[in-house]
mmCIF file of C-alpha atoms in Angstrom:
data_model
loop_
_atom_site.group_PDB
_atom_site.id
_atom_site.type_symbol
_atom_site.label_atom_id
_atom_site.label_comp_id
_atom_site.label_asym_id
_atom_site.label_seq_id
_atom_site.Cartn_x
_atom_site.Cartn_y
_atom_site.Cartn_z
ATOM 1 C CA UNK G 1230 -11.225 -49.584 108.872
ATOM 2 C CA UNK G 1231 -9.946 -48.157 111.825
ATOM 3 C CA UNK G 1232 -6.954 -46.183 110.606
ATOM 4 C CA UNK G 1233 -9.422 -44.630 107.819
ATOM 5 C CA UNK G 1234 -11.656 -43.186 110.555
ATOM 6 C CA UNK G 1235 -8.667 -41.943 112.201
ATOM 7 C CA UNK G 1236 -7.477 -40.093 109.087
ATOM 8 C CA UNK G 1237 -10.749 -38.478 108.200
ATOM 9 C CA UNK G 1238 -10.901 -37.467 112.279
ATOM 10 C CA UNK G 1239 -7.360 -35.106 112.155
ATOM 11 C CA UNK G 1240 -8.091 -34.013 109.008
ATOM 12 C CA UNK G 1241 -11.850 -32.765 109.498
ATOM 13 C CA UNK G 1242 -10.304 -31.571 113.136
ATOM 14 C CA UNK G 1243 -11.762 -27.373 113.890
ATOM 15 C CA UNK G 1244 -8.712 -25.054 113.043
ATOM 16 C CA UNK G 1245 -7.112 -27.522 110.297
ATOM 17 C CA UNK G 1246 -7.628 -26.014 107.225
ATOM 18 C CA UNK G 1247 -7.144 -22.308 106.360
ATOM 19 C CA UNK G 1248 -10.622 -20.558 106.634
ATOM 20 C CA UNK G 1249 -11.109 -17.427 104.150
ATOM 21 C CA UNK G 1250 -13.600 -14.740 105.233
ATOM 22 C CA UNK G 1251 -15.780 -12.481 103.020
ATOM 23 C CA UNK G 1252 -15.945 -8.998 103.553
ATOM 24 C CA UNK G 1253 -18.654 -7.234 102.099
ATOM 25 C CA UNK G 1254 -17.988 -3.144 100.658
ATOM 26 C CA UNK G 1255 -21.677 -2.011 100.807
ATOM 27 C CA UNK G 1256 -22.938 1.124 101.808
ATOM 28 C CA UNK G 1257 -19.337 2.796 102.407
ATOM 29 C CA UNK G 1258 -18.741 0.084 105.127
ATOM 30 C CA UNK G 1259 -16.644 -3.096 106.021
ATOM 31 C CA UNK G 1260 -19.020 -5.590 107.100
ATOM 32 C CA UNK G 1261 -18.126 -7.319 109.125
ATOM 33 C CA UNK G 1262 -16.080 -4.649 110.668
ATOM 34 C CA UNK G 1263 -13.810 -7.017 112.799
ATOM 35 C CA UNK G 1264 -12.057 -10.295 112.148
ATOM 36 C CA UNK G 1265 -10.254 -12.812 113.981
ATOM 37 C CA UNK G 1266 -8.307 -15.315 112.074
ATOM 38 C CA UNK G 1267 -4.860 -17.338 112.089
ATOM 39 C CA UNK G 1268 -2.356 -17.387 109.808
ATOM 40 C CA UNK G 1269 -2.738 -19.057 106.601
ATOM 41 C CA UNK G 1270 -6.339 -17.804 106.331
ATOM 42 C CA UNK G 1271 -7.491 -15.059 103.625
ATOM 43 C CA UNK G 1272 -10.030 -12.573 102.981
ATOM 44 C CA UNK G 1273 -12.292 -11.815 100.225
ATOM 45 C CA UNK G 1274 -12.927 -8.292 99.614
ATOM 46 C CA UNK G 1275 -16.219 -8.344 97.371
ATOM 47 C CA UNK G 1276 -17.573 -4.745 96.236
ATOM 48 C CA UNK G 1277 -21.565 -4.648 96.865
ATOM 49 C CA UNK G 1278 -21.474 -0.800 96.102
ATOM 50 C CA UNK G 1279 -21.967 1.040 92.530
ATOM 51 C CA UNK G 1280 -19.311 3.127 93.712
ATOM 52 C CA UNK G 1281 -14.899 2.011 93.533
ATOM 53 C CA UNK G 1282 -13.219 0.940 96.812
ATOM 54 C CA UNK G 1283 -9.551 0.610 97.098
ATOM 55 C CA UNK G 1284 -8.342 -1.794 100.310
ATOM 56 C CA UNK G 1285 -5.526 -0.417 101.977
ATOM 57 C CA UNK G 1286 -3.594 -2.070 104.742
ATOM 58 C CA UNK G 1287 -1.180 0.928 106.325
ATOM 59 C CA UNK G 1288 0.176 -1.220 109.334
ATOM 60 C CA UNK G 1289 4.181 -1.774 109.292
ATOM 61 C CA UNK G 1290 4.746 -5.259 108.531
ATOM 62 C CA UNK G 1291 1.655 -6.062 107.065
ATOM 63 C CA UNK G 1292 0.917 -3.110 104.785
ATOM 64 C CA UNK G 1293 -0.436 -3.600 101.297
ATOM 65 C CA UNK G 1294 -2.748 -1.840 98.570
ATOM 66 C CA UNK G 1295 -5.071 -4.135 96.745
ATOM 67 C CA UNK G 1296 -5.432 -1.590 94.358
ATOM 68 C CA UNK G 1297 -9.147 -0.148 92.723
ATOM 69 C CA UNK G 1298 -11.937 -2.455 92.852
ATOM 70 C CA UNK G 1299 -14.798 -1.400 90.932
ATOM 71 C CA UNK G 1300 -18.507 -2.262 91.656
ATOM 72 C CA UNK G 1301 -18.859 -5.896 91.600
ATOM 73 C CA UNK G 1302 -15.406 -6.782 91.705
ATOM 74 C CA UNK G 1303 -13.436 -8.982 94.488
ATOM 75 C CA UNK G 1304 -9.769 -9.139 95.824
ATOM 76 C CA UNK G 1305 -7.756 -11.218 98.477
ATOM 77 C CA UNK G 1306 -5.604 -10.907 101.065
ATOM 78 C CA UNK G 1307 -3.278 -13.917 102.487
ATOM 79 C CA UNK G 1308 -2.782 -13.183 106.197
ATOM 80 C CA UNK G 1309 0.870 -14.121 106.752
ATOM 81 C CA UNK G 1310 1.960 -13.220 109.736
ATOM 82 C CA UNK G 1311 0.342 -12.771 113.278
ATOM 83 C CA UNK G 1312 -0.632 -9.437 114.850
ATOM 84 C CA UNK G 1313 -3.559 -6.931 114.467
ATOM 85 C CA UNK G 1314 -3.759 -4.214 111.780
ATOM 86 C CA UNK G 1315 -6.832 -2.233 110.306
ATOM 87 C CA UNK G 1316 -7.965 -1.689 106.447
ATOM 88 C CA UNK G 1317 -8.636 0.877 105.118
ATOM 89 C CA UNK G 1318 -10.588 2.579 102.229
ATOM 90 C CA UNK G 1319 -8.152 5.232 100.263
ATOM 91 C CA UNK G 1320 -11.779 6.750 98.438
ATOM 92 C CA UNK G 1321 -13.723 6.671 101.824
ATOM 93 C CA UNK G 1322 -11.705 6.879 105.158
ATOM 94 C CA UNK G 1323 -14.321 6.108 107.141
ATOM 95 C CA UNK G 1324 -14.766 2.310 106.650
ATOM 96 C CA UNK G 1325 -12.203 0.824 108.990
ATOM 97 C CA UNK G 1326 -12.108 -3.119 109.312
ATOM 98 C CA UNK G 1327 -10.072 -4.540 111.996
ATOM 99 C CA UNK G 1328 -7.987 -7.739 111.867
ATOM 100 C CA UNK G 1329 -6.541 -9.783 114.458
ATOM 101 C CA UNK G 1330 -4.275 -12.760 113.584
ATOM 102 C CA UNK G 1331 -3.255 -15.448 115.720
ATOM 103 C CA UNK G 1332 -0.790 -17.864 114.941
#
């Protein structure tokens, strides 16, 4: 009995599994507009608008294009790698989201 409740203690431990976090596109904004996460996590890019967003991620070494959502849609993105980037909207340039990634 004791080993079981030493199992289910590391593997319930904060920080063990990969956590994914939901953006929100609504109102031509990123919300939140900053993250902190650690590699392994994801994001969920869901589309609250009636208008298309496209996710871009410009950043060298972790740039990538999601591609067009359309109202109601979602996307993900696997972070990979440590370091701090920013995403971007390619049909609004205004909503930033900022990412930091720890290891």
């Amino acid at each position: 009995m004791r080993r079981l409740f030493v199992v289910l203690a590391l593997s319930s431990a904060p920080g063990a599994q990969a956590a994914e976090h939901l953006v929100a596109m609504q109102d031509a904004t990123y919300t939140p507009a900053r993250i902190e996460a650690r590699v392994g996590d994801s994001i969920r890019f869901v589309n609250r608008d009636p208008v298309d967003h496209e996710v871009f991620v410009p950043t060298v070494g972790h740039a990538v294009d999601l591609g067009k959502q359309e109202p109601g849609k979602e996307a993900g993105l696997a972070l990979g790698r440590p370091g701090r980037f920013e995403v971007e909207c390619v049909f609004h340039p205004e909503m930033l989201l900022t990412v930091e990634v720890g290891s």
